């Protein structure tokens, strides 16, 4: 059910777009290419099992944990404010 000026299914389209953006972003952050034996940030050896599980890995677990804390999220506001919808 749509509300106001929106068409039927508009809310679901927004949800689908948000999920698609998140998946695209996660895939872009995945390692690709030739992996390293030693972490490119701290120089510690990357365990063989990590390199097997994630082909193309370039960081050790500790450094990757630090990188994951600083992930920037999309700044797109798909919902908008009521003021912007009324103009």
JSON list of N, CA and C in Angstrom, two decimals:
[
{"chain": "A", "resi": 1, "resn": "UNK", "atom": "N", "xyz": [0.84, -1.17, 0.00]},
{"chain": "A", "resi": 1, "resn": "UNK", "atom": "CA", "xyz": [0.00, 0.00, 0.00]},
{"chain": "A", "resi": 1, "resn": "UNK", "atom": "C", "xyz": [0.89, 1.24, 0.00]},
{"chain": "A", "resi": 2, "resn": "UNK", "atom": "N", "xyz": [0.68, 2.11, -0.91]},
{"chain": "A", "resi": 2, "resn": "UNK", "atom": "CA", "xyz": [1.44, 3.36, -1.00]},
{"chain": "A", "resi": 2, "resn": "UNK", "atom": "C", "xyz": [0.71, 4.44, -0.22]},
{"chain": "A", "resi": 3, "resn": "UNK", "atom": "N", "xyz": [1.47, 5.41, 0.22]},
{"chain": "A", "resi": 3, "resn": "UNK", "atom": "CA", "xyz": [0.87, 6.51, 0.96]},
{"chain": "A", "resi": 3, "resn": "UNK", "atom": "C", "xyz": [1.21, 7.83, 0.29]},
{"chain": "A", "resi": 4, "resn": "UNK", "atom": "N", "xyz": [0.27, 8.77, 0.32]},
{"chain": "A", "resi": 4, "resn": "UNK", "atom": "CA", "xyz": [0.53, 10.08, -0.24]},
{"chain": "A", "resi": 4, "resn": "UNK", "atom": "C", "xyz": [0.69, 10.03, -1.75]},
{"chain": "A", "resi": 5, "resn": "UNK", "atom": "N", "xyz": [1.79, 10.60, -2.25]},
{"chain": "A", "resi": 5, "resn": "UNK", "atom": "CA", "xyz": [2.01, 10.70, -3.69]},
{"chain": "A", "resi": 5, "resn": "UNK", "atom": "C", "xyz": [2.81, 9.53, -4.24]},
{"chain": "A", "resi": 6, "resn": "UNK", "atom": "N", "xyz": [3.25, 8.63, -3.40]},
{"chain": "A", "resi": 6, "resn": "UNK", "atom": "CA", "xyz": [4.09, 7.52, -3.88]},
{"chain": "A", "resi": 6, "resn": "UNK", "atom": "C", "xyz": [3.23, 6.43, -4.53]},
{"chain": "A", "resi": 7, "resn": "UNK", "atom": "N", "xyz": [3.86, 5.73, -5.44]},
{"chain": "A", "resi": 7, "resn": "UNK", "atom": "CA", "xyz": [3.14, 4.65, -6.14]},
{"chain": "A", "resi": 7, "resn": "UNK", "atom": "C", "xyz": [3.21, 3.37, -5.32]},
{"chain": "A", "resi": 8, "resn": "UNK", "atom": "N", "xyz": [2.40, 2.41, -5.65]},
{"chain": "A", "resi": 8, "resn": "UNK", "atom": "CA", "xyz": [2.44, 1.12, -4.98]},
{"chain": "A", "resi": 8, "resn": "UNK", "atom": "C", "xyz": [3.80, 0.47, -5.22]},
{"chain": "A", "resi": 9, "resn": "UNK", "atom": "N", "xyz": [4.38, -0.08, -4.17]},
{"chain": "A", "resi": 9, "resn": "UNK", "atom": "CA", "xyz": [5.67, -0.76, -4.28]},
{"chain": "A", "resi": 9, "resn": "UNK", "atom": "C", "xyz": [6.87, 0.15, -4.11]},
{"chain": "A", "resi": 10, "resn": "UNK", "atom": "N", "xyz": [6.67, 1.45, -3.92]},
{"chain": "A", "resi": 10, "resn": "UNK", "atom": "CA", "xyz": [7.79, 2.38, -3.80]},
{"chain": "A", "resi": 10, "resn": "UNK", "atom": "C", "xyz": [8.63, 2.10, -2.56]},
{"chain": "A", "resi": 11, "resn": "UNK", "atom": "N", "xyz": [7.99, 1.74, -1.47]},
{"chain": "A", "resi": 11, "resn": "UNK", "atom": "CA", "xyz": [8.72, 1.46, -0.24]},
{"chain": "A", "resi": 11, "resn": "UNK", "atom": "C", "xyz": [9.59, 0.22, -0.42]},
{"chain": "A", "resi": 12, "resn": "UNK", "atom": "N", "xyz": [9.04, -0.80, -1.04]},
{"chain": "A", "resi": 12, "resn": "UNK", "atom": "CA", "xyz": [9.81, -2.03, -1.28]},
{"chain": "A", "resi": 12, "resn": "UNK", "atom": "C", "xyz": [10.98, -1.75, -2.22]},
{"chain": "A", "resi": 13, "resn": "UNK", "atom": "N", "xyz": [10.78, -0.88, -3.20]},
{"chain": "A", "resi": 13, "resn": "UNK", "atom": "CA", "xyz": [11.88, -0.51, -4.11]},
{"chain": "A", "resi": 13, "resn": "UNK", "atom": "C", "xyz": [13.02, 0.15, -3.33]},
{"chain": "A", "resi": 14, "resn": "UNK", "atom": "N", "xyz": [12.68, 1.00, -2.37]},
{"chain": "A", "resi": 14, "resn": "UNK", "atom": "CA", "xyz": [13.70, 1.64, -1.54]},
{"chain": "A", "resi": 14, "resn": "UNK", "atom": "C", "xyz": [14.46, 0.61, -0.71]},
{"chain": "A", "resi": 15, "resn": "UNK", "atom": "N", "xyz": [13.73, -0.33, -0.14]},
{"chain": "A", "resi": 15, "resn": "UNK", "atom": "CA", "xyz": [14.37, -1.39, 0.65]},
{"chain": "A", "resi": 15, "resn": "UNK", "atom": "C", "xyz": [15.30, -2.21, -0.23]},
{"chain": "A", "resi": 16, "resn": "UNK", "atom": "N", "xyz": [14.82, -2.61, -1.41]},
{"chain": "A", "resi": 16, "resn": "UNK", "atom": "CA", "xyz": [15.64, -3.40, -2.33]},
{"chain": "A", "resi": 16, "resn": "UNK", "atom": "C", "xyz": [16.90, -2.65, -2.75]},
{"chain": "A", "resi": 17, "resn": "UNK", "atom": "N", "xyz": [16.78, -1.36, -3.02]},
{"chain": "A", "resi": 17, "resn": "UNK", "atom": "CA", "xyz": [17.94, -0.55, -3.40]},
{"chain": "A", "resi": 17, "resn": "UNK", "atom": "C", "xyz": [18.95, -0.44, -2.26]},
{"chain": "A", "resi": 18, "resn": "UNK", "atom": "N", "xyz": [18.47, -0.30, -1.04]},
{"chain": "A", "resi": 18, "resn": "UNK", "atom": "CA", "xyz": [19.35, -0.21, 0.11]},
{"chain": "A", "resi": 18, "resn": "UNK", "atom": "C", "xyz": [20.12, -1.51, 0.31]},
{"chain": "A", "resi": 19, "resn": "UNK", "atom": "N", "xyz": [19.44, -2.64, 0.18]},
{"chain": "A", "resi": 19, "resn": "UNK", "atom": "CA", "xyz": [20.09, -3.94, 0.31]},
{"chain": "A", "resi": 19, "resn": "UNK", "atom": "C", "xyz": [21.10, -4.14, -0.82]},
{"chain": "A", "resi": 20, "resn": "UNK", "atom": "N", "xyz": [20.72, -3.79, -2.03]},
{"chain": "A", "resi": 20, "resn": "UNK", "atom": "CA", "xyz": [21.64, -3.93, -3.17]},
{"chain": "A", "resi": 20, "resn": "UNK", "atom": "C", "xyz": [22.89, -3.08, -2.98]},
{"chain": "A", "resi": 21, "resn": "UNK", "atom": "N", "xyz": [22.74, -1.86, -2.48]},
{"chain": "A", "resi": 21, "resn": "UNK", "atom": "CA", "xyz": [23.90, -1.00, -2.22]},
{"chain": "A", "resi": 21, "resn": "UNK", "atom": "C", "xyz": [24.81, -1.62, -1.17]},
{"chain": "A", "resi": 22, "resn": "UNK", "atom": "N", "xyz": [24.23, -2.19, -0.12]},
{"chain": "A", "resi": 22, "resn": "UNK", "atom": "CA", "xyz": [25.03, -2.81, 0.95]},
{"chain": "A", "resi": 22, "resn": "UNK", "atom": "C", "xyz": [25.80, -4.02, 0.42]},
{"chain": "A", "resi": 23, "resn": "UNK", "atom": "N", "xyz": [25.15, -4.84, -0.40]},
{"chain": "A", "resi": 23, "resn": "UNK", "atom": "CA", "xyz": [25.82, -6.01, -0.98]},
{"chain": "A", "resi": 23, "resn": "UNK", "atom": "C", "xyz": [26.94, -5.57, -1.91]},
{"chain": "A", "resi": 24, "resn": "UNK", "atom": "N", "xyz": [26.68, -4.57, -2.74]},
{"chain": "A", "resi": 24, "resn": "UNK", "atom": "CA", "xyz": [27.70, -4.05, -3.67]},
{"chain": "A", "resi": 24, "resn": "UNK", "atom": "C", "xyz": [28.90, -3.51, -2.89]},
{"chain": "A", "resi": 25, "resn": "UNK", "atom": "N", "xyz": [28.63, -2.80, -1.80]},
{"chain": "A", "resi": 25, "resn": "UNK", "atom": "CA", "xyz": [29.71, -2.25, -0.98]},
{"chain": "A", "resi": 25, "resn": "UNK", "atom": "C", "xyz": [30.53, -3.34, -0.32]},
{"chain": "A", "resi": 26, "resn": "UNK", "atom": "N", "xyz": [29.87, -4.39, 0.18]},
{"chain": "A", "resi": 26, "resn": "UNK", "atom": "CA", "xyz": [30.58, -5.50, 0.82]},
{"chain": "A", "resi": 26, "resn": "UNK", "atom": "C", "xyz": [31.45, -6.23, -0.19]},
{"chain": "A", "resi": 27, "resn": "UNK", "atom": "N", "xyz": [30.92, -6.43, -1.38]},
{"chain": "A", "resi": 27, "resn": "UNK", "atom": "CA", "xyz": [31.72, -7.11, -2.43]},
{"chain": "A", "resi": 27, "resn": "UNK", "atom": "C", "xyz": [32.92, -6.26, -2.84]},
{"chain": "A", "resi": 28, "resn": "UNK", "atom": "N", "xyz": [32.76, -4.95, -2.85]},
{"chain": "A", "resi": 28, "resn": "UNK", "atom": "CA", "xyz": [33.87, -4.07, -3.22]},
{"chain": "A", "resi": 28, "resn": "UNK", "atom": "C", "xyz": [34.98, -4.10, -2.18]},
{"chain": "A", "resi": 29, "resn": "UNK", "atom": "N", "xyz": [34.62, -4.35, -0.92]},
{"chain": "A", "resi": 29, "resn": "UNK", "atom": "CA", "xyz": [35.62, -4.40, 0.15]},
{"chain": "A", "resi": 29, "resn": "UNK", "atom": "C", "xyz": [36.31, -5.75, 0.26]},
{"chain": "A", "resi": 30, "resn": "UNK", "atom": "N", "xyz": [35.78, -6.77, -0.43]},
{"chain": "A", "resi": 30, "resn": "UNK", "atom": "CA", "xyz": [36.40, -8.10, -0.36]},
{"chain": "A", "resi": 30, "resn": "UNK", "atom": "C", "xyz": [37.75, -8.09, -1.08]},
{"chain": "A", "resi": 31, "resn": "UNK", "atom": "N", "xyz": [38.72, -8.81, -0.52]},
{"chain": "A", "resi": 31, "resn": "UNK", "atom": "CA", "xyz": [40.02, -8.87, -1.17]},
{"chain": "A", "resi": 31, "resn": "UNK", "atom": "C", "xyz": [39.94, -9.56, -2.52]},
{"chain": "A", "resi": 32, "resn": "UNK", "atom": "N", "xyz": [40.79, -9.13, -3.43]},
{"chain": "A", "resi": 32, "resn": "UNK", "atom": "CA", "xyz": [40.83, -9.73, -4.76]},
{"chain": "A", "resi": 32, "resn": "UNK", "atom": "C", "xyz": [42.28, -9.77, -5.23]},
{"chain": "A", "resi": 33, "resn": "UNK", "atom": "N", "xyz": [42.57, -10.64, -6.14]},
{"chain": "A", "resi": 33, "resn": "UNK", "atom": "CA", "xyz": [43.92, -10.72, -6.69]},
{"chain": "A", "resi": 33, "resn": "UNK", "atom": "C", "xyz": [44.82, -11.62, -5.87]},
{"chain": "A", "resi": 34, "resn": "UNK", "atom": "N", "xyz": [46.10, -11.41, -6.02]},
{"chain": "A", "resi": 34, "resn": "UNK", "atom": "CA", "xyz": [47.10, -12.21, -5.33]},
{"chain": "A", "resi": 34, "resn": "UNK", "atom": "C", "xyz": [47.17, -11.84, -3.85]},
{"chain": "A", "resi": 35, "resn": "UNK", "atom": "N", "xyz": [47.12, -12.84, -2.98]},
{"chain": "A", "resi": 35, "resn": "UNK", "atom": "CA", "xyz": [47.21, -12.60, -1.54]},
{"chain": "A", "resi": 35, "resn": "UNK", "atom": "C", "xyz": [48.66, -12.45, -1.11]},
{"chain": "A", "resi": 36, "resn": "UNK", "atom": "N", "xyz": [48.83, -12.02, 0.11]},
{"chain": "A", "resi": 36, "resn": "UNK", "atom": "CA", "xyz": [50.17, -11.83, 0.67]},
{"chain": "A", "resi": 36, "resn": "UNK", "atom": "C", "xyz": [50.44, -12.84, 1.79]},
{"chain": "A", "resi": 37, "resn": "UNK", "atom": "N", "xyz": [51.70, -13.16, 2.00]},
{"chain": "A", "resi": 37, "resn": "UNK", "atom": "CA", "xyz": [52.07, -14.02, 3.12]},
{"chain": "A", "resi": 37, "resn": "UNK", "atom": "C", "xyz": [52.25, -13.22, 4.40]},
{"chain": "A", "resi": 38, "resn": "UNK", "atom": "N", "xyz": [52.57, -11.94, 4.25]},
{"chain": "A", "resi": 38, "resn": "UNK", "atom": "CA", "xyz": [52.79, -11.07, 5.40]},
{"chain": "A", "resi": 38, "resn": "UNK", "atom": "C", "xyz": [51.85, -9.86, 5.30]},
{"chain": "A", "resi": 39, "resn": "UNK", "atom": "N", "xyz": [51.33, -9.45, 6.43]},
{"chain": "A", "resi": 39, "resn": "UNK", "atom": "CA", "xyz": [50.39, -8.32, 6.49]},
{"chain": "A", "resi": 39, "resn": "UNK", "atom": "C", "xyz": [51.03, -7.07, 5.93]},
{"chain": "A", "resi": 40, "resn": "UNK", "atom": "N", "xyz": [50.30, -6.37, 5.06]},
{"chain": "A", "resi": 40, "resn": "UNK", "atom": "CA", "xyz": [50.85, -5.16, 4.45]},
{"chain": "A", "resi": 40, "resn": "UNK", "atom": "C", "xyz": [50.88, -3.99, 5.43]},
{"chain": "A", "resi": 41, "resn": "UNK", "atom": "N", "xyz": [50.21, -4.11, 6.58]},
{"chain": "A", "resi": 41, "resn": "UNK", "atom": "CA", "xyz": [50.20, -3.01, 7.54]},
{"chain": "A", "resi": 41, "resn": "UNK", "atom": "C", "xyz": [51.21, -3.20, 8.66]},
{"chain": "A", "resi": 42, "resn": "UNK", "atom": "N", "xyz": [51.25, -4.41, 9.25]},
{"chain": "A", "resi": 42, "resn": "UNK", "atom": "CA", "xyz": [52.13, -4.61, 10.41]},
{"chain": "A", "resi": 42, "resn": "UNK", "atom": "C", "xyz": [53.31, -5.54, 10.12]},
{"chain": "A", "resi": 43, "resn": "UNK", "atom": "N", "xyz": [53.26, -6.29, 9.03]},
{"chain": "A", "resi": 43, "resn": "UNK", "atom": "CA", "xyz": [54.36, -7.18, 8.67]},
{"chain": "A", "resi": 43, "resn": "UNK", "atom": "C", "xyz": [54.30, -8.56, 9.30]},
{"chain": "A", "resi": 44, "resn": "UNK", "atom": "N", "xyz": [53.29, -8.83, 10.11]},
{"chain": "A", "resi": 44, "resn": "UNK", "atom": "CA", "xyz": [53.14, -10.16, 10.72]},
{"chain": "A", "resi": 44, "resn": "UNK", "atom": "C", "xyz": [52.74, -11.18, 9.66]},
{"chain": "A", "resi": 45, "resn": "UNK", "atom": "N", "xyz": [53.10, -12.44, 9.89]},
{"chain": "A", "resi": 45, "resn": "UNK", "atom": "CA", "xyz": [52.74, -13.51, 8.95]},
{"chain": "A", "resi": 45, "resn": "UNK", "atom": "C", "xyz": [51.22, -13.73, 8.98]},
{"chain": "A", "resi": 46, "resn": "UNK", "atom": "N", "xyz": [50.64, -13.91, 7.81]},
{"chain": "A", "resi": 46, "resn": "UNK", "atom": "CA", "xyz": [49.21, -14.22, 7.70]},
{"chain": "A", "resi": 46, "resn": "UNK", "atom": "C", "xyz": [49.09, -15.73, 7.70]},
{"chain": "A", "resi": 47, "resn": "UNK", "atom": "N", "xyz": [48.32, -16.31, 8.63]},
{"chain": "A", "resi": 47, "resn": "UNK", "atom": "CA", "xyz": [48.21, -17.76, 8.73]},
{"chain": "A", "resi": 47, "resn": "UNK", "atom": "C", "xyz": [47.73, -18.39, 7.41]},
{"chain": "A", "resi": 48, "resn": "UNK", "atom": "N", "xyz": [48.28, -19.56, 7.06]},
{"chain": "A", "resi": 48, "resn": "UNK", "atom": "CA", "xyz": [47.88, -20.23, 5.81]},
{"chain": "A", "resi": 48, "resn": "UNK", "atom": "C", "xyz": [46.38, -20.49, 5.71]},
{"chain": "A", "resi": 49, "resn": "UNK", "atom": "N", "xyz": [45.74, -20.82, 6.83]},
{"chain": "A", "resi": 49, "resn": "UNK", "atom": "CA", "xyz": [44.30, -21.10, 6.79]},
{"chain": "A", "resi": 49, "resn": "UNK", "atom": "C", "xyz": [43.50, -19.84, 6.45]},
{"chain": "A", "resi": 50, "resn": "UNK", "atom": "N", "xyz": [43.98, -18.68, 6.89]},
{"chain": "A", "resi": 50, "resn": "UNK", "atom": "CA", "xyz": [43.30, -17.42, 6.53]},
{"chain": "A", "resi": 50, "resn": "UNK", "atom": "C", "xyz": [43.48, -17.15, 5.05]},
{"chain": "A", "resi": 51, "resn": "UNK", "atom": "N", "xyz": [44.67, -17.41, 4.54]},
{"chain": "A", "resi": 51, "resn": "UNK", "atom": "CA", "xyz": [44.93, -17.19, 3.12]},
{"chain": "A", "resi": 51, "resn": "UNK", "atom": "C", "xyz": [44.11, -18.14, 2.24]},
{"chain": "A", "resi": 52, "resn": "UNK", "atom": "N", "xyz": [43.88, -19.36, 2.74]},
{"chain": "A", "resi": 52, "resn": "UNK", "atom": "CA", "xyz": [43.04, -20.32, 1.99]},
{"chain": "A", "resi": 52, "resn": "UNK", "atom": "C", "xyz": [41.57, -19.89, 2.01]},
{"chain": "A", "resi": 53, "resn": "UNK", "atom": "N", "xyz": [41.12, -19.41, 3.15]},
{"chain": "A", "resi": 53, "resn": "UNK", "atom": "CA", "xyz": [39.71, -19.03, 3.30]},
{"chain": "A", "resi": 53, "resn": "UNK", "atom": "C", "xyz": [39.38, -17.75, 2.53]},
{"chain": "A", "resi": 54, "resn": "UNK", "atom": "N", "xyz": [40.34, -16.83, 2.46]},
{"chain": "A", "resi": 54, "resn": "UNK", "atom": "CA", "xyz": [40.12, -15.55, 1.78]},
{"chain": "A", "resi": 54, "resn": "UNK", "atom": "C", "xyz": [41.20, -15.31, 0.73]},
{"chain": "A", "resi": 55, "resn": "UNK", "atom": "N", "xyz": [41.03, -15.86, -0.46]},
{"chain": "A", "resi": 55, "resn": "UNK", "atom": "CA", "xyz": [42.03, -15.60, -1.50]},
{"chain": "A", "resi": 55, "resn": "UNK", "atom": "C", "xyz": [42.17, -14.10, -1.73]},
{"chain": "A", "resi": 56, "resn": "UNK", "atom": "N", "xyz": [43.40, -13.64, -1.81]},
{"chain": "A", "resi": 56, "resn": "UNK", "atom": "CA", "xyz": [43.63, -12.22, -2.03]},
{"chain": "A", "resi": 56, "resn": "UNK", "atom": "C", "xyz": [43.76, -11.42, -0.75]},
{"chain": "A", "resi": 57, "resn": "UNK", "atom": "N", "xyz": [43.74, -12.09, 0.40]},
{"chain": "A", "resi": 57, "resn": "UNK", "atom": "CA", "xyz": [43.83, -11.37, 1.67]},
{"chain": "A", "resi": 57, "resn": "UNK", "atom": "C", "xyz": [45.18, -10.67, 1.78]},
{"chain": "A", "resi": 58, "resn": "UNK", "atom": "N", "xyz": [45.16, -9.45, 2.34]},
{"chain": "A", "resi": 58, "resn": "UNK", "atom": "CA", "xyz": [46.38, -8.64, 2.41]},
{"chain": "A", "resi": 58, "resn": "UNK", "atom": "C", "xyz": [46.72, -8.20, 3.84]},
{"chain": "A", "resi": 59, "resn": "UNK", "atom": "N", "xyz": [45.84, -8.52, 4.81]},
{"chain": "A", "resi": 59, "resn": "UNK", "atom": "CA", "xyz": [46.07, -8.10, 6.19]},
{"chain": "A", "resi": 59, "resn": "UNK", "atom": "C", "xyz": [45.85, -9.25, 7.15]},
{"chain": "A", "resi": 60, "resn": "UNK", "atom": "N", "xyz": [46.49, -9.15, 8.33]},
{"chain": "A", "resi": 60, "resn": "UNK", "atom": "CA", "xyz": [46.27, -10.14, 9.38]},
{"chain": "A", "resi": 60, "resn": "UNK", "atom": "C", "xyz": [44.91, -9.86, 10.04]},
{"chain": "A", "resi": 61, "resn": "UNK", "atom": "N", "xyz": [44.50, -10.76, 10.91]},
{"chain": "A", "resi": 61, "resn": "UNK", "atom": "CA", "xyz": [43.19, -10.63, 11.55]},
{"chain": "A", "resi": 61, "resn": "UNK", "atom": "C", "xyz": [43.11, -9.35, 12.39]},
{"chain": "A", "resi": 62, "resn": "UNK", "atom": "N", "xyz": [44.17, -9.04, 13.14]},
{"chain": "A", "resi": 62, "resn": "UNK", "atom": "CA", "xyz": [44.15, -7.85, 14.00]},
{"chain": "A", "resi": 62, "resn": "UNK", "atom": "C", "xyz": [44.02, -6.56, 13.18]},
{"chain": "A", "resi": 63, "resn": "UNK", "atom": "N", "xyz": [44.79, -6.45, 12.12]},
{"chain": "A", "resi": 63, "resn": "UNK", "atom": "CA", "xyz": [44.74, -5.24, 11.29]},
{"chain": "A", "resi": 63, "resn": "UNK", "atom": "C", "xyz": [43.41, -5.13, 10.55]},
{"chain": "A", "resi": 64, "resn": "UNK", "atom": "N", "xyz": [42.87, -6.27, 10.10]},
{"chain": "A", "resi": 64, "resn": "UNK", "atom": "CA", "xyz": [41.58, -6.25, 9.43]},
{"chain": "A", "resi": 64, "resn": "UNK", "atom": "C", "xyz": [40.48, -5.82, 10.39]},
{"chain": "A", "resi": 65, "resn": "UNK", "atom": "N", "xyz": [40.59, -6.24, 11.65]},
{"chain": "A", "resi": 65, "resn": "UNK", "atom": "CA", "xyz": [39.63, -5.81, 12.66]},
{"chain": "A", "resi": 65, "resn": "UNK", "atom": "C", "xyz": [39.62, -4.31, 12.83]},
{"chain": "A", "resi": 66, "resn": "UNK", "atom": "N", "xyz": [40.82, -3.70, 12.82]},
{"chain": "A", "resi": 66, "resn": "UNK", "atom": "CA", "xyz": [40.91, -2.24, 12.91]},
{"chain": "A", "resi": 66, "resn": "UNK", "atom": "C", "xyz": [40.31, -1.57, 11.68]},
{"chain": "A", "resi": 67, "resn": "UNK", "atom": "N", "xyz": [40.55, -2.15, 10.51]},
{"chain": "A", "resi": 67, "resn": "UNK", "atom": "CA", "xyz": [39.96, -1.59, 9.27]},
{"chain": "A", "resi": 67, "resn": "UNK", "atom": "C", "xyz": [38.44, -1.66, 9.30]},
{"chain": "A", "resi": 68, "resn": "UNK", "atom": "N", "xyz": [37.91, -2.78, 9.79]},
{"chain": "A", "resi": 68, "resn": "UNK", "atom": "CA", "xyz": [36.46, -2.96, 9.81]},
{"chain": "A", "resi": 68, "resn": "UNK", "atom": "C", "xyz": [35.76, -1.97, 10.73]},
{"chain": "A", "resi": 69, "resn": "UNK", "atom": "N", "xyz": [36.45, -1.48, 11.74]},
{"chain": "A", "resi": 69, "resn": "UNK", "atom": "CA", "xyz": [35.85, -0.50, 12.65]},
{"chain": "A", "resi": 69, "resn": "UNK", "atom": "C", "xyz": [35.65, 0.85, 11.98]},
{"chain": "A", "resi": 70, "resn": "UNK", "atom": "N", "xyz": [36.39, 1.11, 10.92]},
{"chain": "A", "resi": 70, "resn": "UNK", "atom": "CA", "xyz": [36.34, 2.42, 10.28]},
{"chain": "A", "resi": 70, "resn": "UNK", "atom": "C", "xyz": [35.63, 2.43, 8.94]},
{"chain": "A", "resi": 71, "resn": "UNK", "atom": "N", "xyz": [34.72, 1.49, 8.71]},
{"chain": "A", "resi": 71, "resn": "UNK", "atom": "CA", "xyz": [33.99, 1.43, 7.46]},
{"chain": "A", "resi": 71, "resn": "UNK", "atom": "C", "xyz": [33.06, 2.64, 7.36]},
{"chain": "A", "resi": 72, "resn": "UNK", "atom": "N", "xyz": [33.11, 3.35, 6.24]},
{"chain": "A", "resi": 72, "resn": "UNK", "atom": "CA", "xyz": [32.23, 4.49, 6.00]},
{"chain": "A", "resi": 72, "resn": "UNK", "atom": "C", "xyz": [30.96, 4.00, 5.33]},
{"chain": "A", "resi": 73, "resn": "UNK", "atom": "N", "xyz": [29.84, 4.41, 5.87]},
{"chain": "A", "resi": 73, "resn": "UNK", "atom": "CA", "xyz": [28.56, 4.01, 5.31]},
{"chain": "A", "resi": 73, "resn": "UNK", "atom": "C", "xyz": [28.08, 5.03, 4.29]},
{"chain": "A", "resi": 74, "resn": "UNK", "atom": "N", "xyz": [27.16, 4.61, 3.46]},
{"chain": "A", "resi": 74, "resn": "UNK", "atom": "CA", "xyz": [26.61, 5.48, 2.43]},
{"chain": "A", "resi": 74, "resn": "UNK", "atom": "C", "xyz": [25.97, 6.71, 3.06]},
{"chain": "A", "resi": 75, "resn": "UNK", "atom": "N", "xyz": [26.14, 7.83, 2.43]},
{"chain": "A", "resi": 75, "resn": "UNK", "atom": "CA", "xyz": [25.55, 9.07, 2.94]},
{"chain": "A", "resi": 75, "resn": "UNK", "atom": "C", "xyz": [24.26, 9.41, 2.21]},
{"chain": "A", "resi": 76, "resn": "UNK", "atom": "N", "xyz": [23.72, 8.46, 1.45]},
{"chain": "A", "resi": 76, "resn": "UNK", "atom": "CA", "xyz": [22.48, 8.69, 0.72]},
{"chain": "A", "resi": 76, "resn": "UNK", "atom": "C", "xyz": [21.30, 8.47, 1.65]},
{"chain": "A", "resi": 77, "resn": "UNK", "atom": "N", "xyz": [20.44, 9.45, 1.75]},
{"chain": "A", "resi": 77, "resn": "UNK", "atom": "CA", "xyz": [19.24, 9.33, 2.55]},
{"chain": "A", "resi": 77, "resn": "UNK", "atom": "C", "xyz": [18.08, 9.06, 1.61]},
{"chain": "A", "resi": 78, "resn": "UNK", "atom": "N", "xyz": [17.72, 7.81, 1.46]},
{"chain": "A", "resi": 78, "resn": "UNK", "atom": "CA", "xyz": [16.65, 7.44, 0.53]},
{"chain": "A", "resi": 78, "resn": "UNK", "atom": "C", "xyz": [15.28, 7.87, 1.05]},
{"chain": "A", "resi": 79, "resn": "UNK", "atom": "N", "xyz": [15.13, 7.99, 2.34]},
{"chain": "A", "resi": 79, "resn": "UNK", "atom": "CA", "xyz": [13.84, 8.34, 2.89]},
{"chain": "A", "resi": 79, "resn": "UNK", "atom": "C", "xyz": [13.55, 9.84, 2.74]},
{"chain": "A", "resi": 80, "resn": "UNK", "atom": "N", "xyz": [14.56, 10.64, 2.89]},
{"chain": "A", "resi": 80, "resn": "UNK", "atom": "CA", "xyz": [14.36, 12.08, 2.80]},
{"chain": "A", "resi": 80, "resn": "UNK", "atom": "C", "xyz": [13.59, 12.61, 3.98]},
{"chain": "A", "resi": 81, "resn": "UNK", "atom": "N", "xyz": [13.45, 13.89, 4.05]},
{"chain": "A", "resi": 81, "resn": "UNK", "atom": "CA", "xyz": [12.67, 14.49, 5.14]},
{"chain": "A", "resi": 81, "resn": "UNK", "atom": "C", "xyz": [11.32, 14.92, 4.57]},
{"chain": "A", "resi": 82, "resn": "UNK", "atom": "N", "xyz": [10.38, 15.15, 5.45]},
{"chain": "A", "resi": 82, "resn": "UNK", "atom": "CA", "xyz": [9.06, 15.59, 4.98]},
{"chain": "A", "resi": 82, "resn": "UNK", "atom": "C", "xyz": [9.16, 16.94, 4.29]},
{"chain": "A", "resi": 83, "resn": "UNK", "atom": "N", "xyz": [10.06, 17.79, 4.78]},
{"chain": "A", "resi": 83, "resn": "UNK", "atom": "CA", "xyz": [10.21, 19.11, 4.15]},
{"chain": "A", "resi": 83, "resn": "UNK", "atom": "C", "xyz": [10.64, 18.96, 2.69]},
{"chain": "A", "resi": 84, "resn": "UNK", "atom": "N", "xyz": [11.58, 18.06, 2.41]},
{"chain": "A", "resi": 84, "resn": "UNK", "atom": "CA", "xyz": [12.04, 17.91, 1.04]},
{"chain": "A", "resi": 84, "resn": "UNK", "atom": "C", "xyz": [10.96, 17.27, 0.14]},
{"chain": "A", "resi": 85, "resn": "UNK", "atom": "N", "xyz": [10.07, 16.50, 0.75]},
{"chain": "A", "resi": 85, "resn": "UNK", "atom": "CA", "xyz": [9.01, 15.86, -0.03]},
{"chain": "A", "resi": 85, "resn": "UNK", "atom": "C", "xyz": [7.88, 16.85, -0.34]},
{"chain": "A", "resi": 86, "resn": "UNK", "atom": "N", "xyz": [7.74, 17.86, 0.46]},
{"chain": "A", "resi": 86, "resn": "UNK", "atom": "CA", "xyz": [6.66, 18.82, 0.28]},
{"chain": "A", "resi": 86, "resn": "UNK", "atom": "C", "xyz": [7.02, 19.92, -0.73]},
{"chain": "A", "resi": 87, "resn": "UNK", "atom": "N", "xyz": [8.28, 20.09, -1.03]},
{"chain": "A", "resi": 87, "resn": "UNK", "atom": "CA", "xyz": [8.69, 21.17, -1.92]},
{"chain": "A", "resi": 87, "resn": "UNK", "atom": "C", "xyz": [8.50, 20.82, -3.36]}
]
